[in-house]
Short mmCIF file of C-alpha atoms in Angstrom, two decimals:
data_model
loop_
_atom_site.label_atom_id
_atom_site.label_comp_id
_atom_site.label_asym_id
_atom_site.label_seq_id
_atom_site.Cartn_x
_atom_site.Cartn_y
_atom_site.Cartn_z
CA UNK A 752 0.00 0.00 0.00
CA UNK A 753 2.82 2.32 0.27
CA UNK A 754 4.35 2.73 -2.70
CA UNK A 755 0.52 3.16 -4.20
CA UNK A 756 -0.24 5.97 -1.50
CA UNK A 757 3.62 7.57 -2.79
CA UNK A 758 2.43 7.76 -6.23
CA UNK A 759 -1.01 9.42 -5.46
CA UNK A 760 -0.20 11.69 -3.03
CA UNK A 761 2.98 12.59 -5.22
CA UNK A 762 5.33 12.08 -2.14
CA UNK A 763 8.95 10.49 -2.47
CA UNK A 764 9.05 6.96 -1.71
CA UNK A 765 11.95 7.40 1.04
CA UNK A 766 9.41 9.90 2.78
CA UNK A 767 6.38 7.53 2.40
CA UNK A 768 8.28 4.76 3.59
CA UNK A 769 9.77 6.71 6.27
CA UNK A 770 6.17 7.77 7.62
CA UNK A 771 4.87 4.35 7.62
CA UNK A 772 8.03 3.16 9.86
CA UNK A 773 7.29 6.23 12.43
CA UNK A 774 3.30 5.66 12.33
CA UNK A 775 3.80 1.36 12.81
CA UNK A 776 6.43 2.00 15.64
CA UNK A 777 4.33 4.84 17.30
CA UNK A 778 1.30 2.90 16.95
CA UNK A 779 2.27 -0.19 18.90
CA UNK A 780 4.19 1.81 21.41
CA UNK A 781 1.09 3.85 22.36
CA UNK A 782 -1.15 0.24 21.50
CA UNK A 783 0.78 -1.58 23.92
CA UNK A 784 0.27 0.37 26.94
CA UNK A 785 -2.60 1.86 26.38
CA UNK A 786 -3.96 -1.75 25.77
CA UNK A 787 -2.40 -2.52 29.04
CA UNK A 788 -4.11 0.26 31.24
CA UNK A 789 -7.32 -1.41 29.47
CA UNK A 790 -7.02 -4.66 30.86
CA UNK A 791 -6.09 -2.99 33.99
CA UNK A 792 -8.90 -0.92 34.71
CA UNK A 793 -11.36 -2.64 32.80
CA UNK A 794 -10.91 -6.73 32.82
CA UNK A 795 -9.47 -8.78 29.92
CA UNK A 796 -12.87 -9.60 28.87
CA UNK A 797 -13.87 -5.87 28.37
CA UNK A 798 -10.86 -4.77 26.83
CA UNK A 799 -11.16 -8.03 24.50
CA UNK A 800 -14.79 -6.65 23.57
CA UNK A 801 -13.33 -2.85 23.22
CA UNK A 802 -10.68 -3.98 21.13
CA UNK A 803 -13.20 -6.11 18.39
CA UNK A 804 -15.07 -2.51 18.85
CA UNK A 805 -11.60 -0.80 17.53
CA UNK A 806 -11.01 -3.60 14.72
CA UNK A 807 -14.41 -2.77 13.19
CA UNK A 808 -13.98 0.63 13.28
CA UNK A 809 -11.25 0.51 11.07
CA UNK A 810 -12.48 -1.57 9.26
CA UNK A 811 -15.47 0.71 8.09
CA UNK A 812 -12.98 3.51 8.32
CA UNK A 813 -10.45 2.18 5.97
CA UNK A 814 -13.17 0.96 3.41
CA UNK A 815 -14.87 4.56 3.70
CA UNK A 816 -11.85 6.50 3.24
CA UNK A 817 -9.37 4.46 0.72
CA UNK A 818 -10.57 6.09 -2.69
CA UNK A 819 -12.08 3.45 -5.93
CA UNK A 820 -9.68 0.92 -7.01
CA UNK A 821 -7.36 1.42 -4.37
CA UNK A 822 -5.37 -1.77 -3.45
CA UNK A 823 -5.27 -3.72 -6.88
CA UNK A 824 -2.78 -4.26 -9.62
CA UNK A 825 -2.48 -2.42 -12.30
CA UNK A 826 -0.79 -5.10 -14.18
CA UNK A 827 -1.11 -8.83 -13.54
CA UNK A 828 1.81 -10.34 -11.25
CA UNK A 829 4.46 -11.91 -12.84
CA UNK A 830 4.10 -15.76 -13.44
CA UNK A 831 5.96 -17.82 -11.31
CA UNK A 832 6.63 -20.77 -13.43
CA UNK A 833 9.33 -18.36 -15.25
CA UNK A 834 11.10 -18.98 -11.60
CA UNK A 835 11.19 -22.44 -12.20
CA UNK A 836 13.62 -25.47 -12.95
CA UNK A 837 17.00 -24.86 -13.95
CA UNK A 838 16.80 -21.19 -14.36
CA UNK A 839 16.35 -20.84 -10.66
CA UNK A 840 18.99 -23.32 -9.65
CA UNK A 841 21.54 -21.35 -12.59
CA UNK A 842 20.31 -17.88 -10.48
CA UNK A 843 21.17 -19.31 -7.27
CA UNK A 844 24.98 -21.34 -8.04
CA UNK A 845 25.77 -17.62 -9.69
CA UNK A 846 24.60 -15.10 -6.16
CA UNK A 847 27.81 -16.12 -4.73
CA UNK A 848 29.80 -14.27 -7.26
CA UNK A 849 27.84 -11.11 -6.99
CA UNK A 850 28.84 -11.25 -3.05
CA UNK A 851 32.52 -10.14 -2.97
CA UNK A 852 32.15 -7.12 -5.43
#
């Protein structure tokens, strides 16, 4: 999803990446104790509930807000049977050489 969300919001792809790494690590820094103070003042079983209550909230967020067509290919994937046989195995005897440059 990132390097789709670069391309349409016309950002560089070492700042998009860069902005997904600060908003995953922030995320379960502030999920994890906030999380924990849930189950503290609340029970597990509560917090469990709350936290199936978050889940579907993004979940109807994120399919409100991600714009048409958002998500798929615009090509199809490259077939993996050209990855195959003795191709691969003449790929993999020559990644040693590649090493010491």
């Amino acid at each position: 999803m990132v390097p789709e969300a670069a391309e349409r919001g016309r950002v560089p792809m070492e700042r998009a990446t860069g902005l997904s790494g600060v908003a995953e690590r922030l995320t379960s820094t502030i999920g994890l104790a906030s999380g924990g103070a849930l189950v503290a003042l609340l029970g597990p079983l509560t917090a469990l509930t709350a936290n199936v209550g978050c889940f579907a909230l993004g979940s109807v967020i994120i399919a409100l807000s991600l714009p048409r067509g958002a998500g798929r290919a615009a090509t199809a994937p490259p077939s993996p049977a050209g990855f195959a046989g003795s191709r691969l195995l003449a790929t993999v005897r020559g990644g040693p050489h590649v090493l010491p440059r």
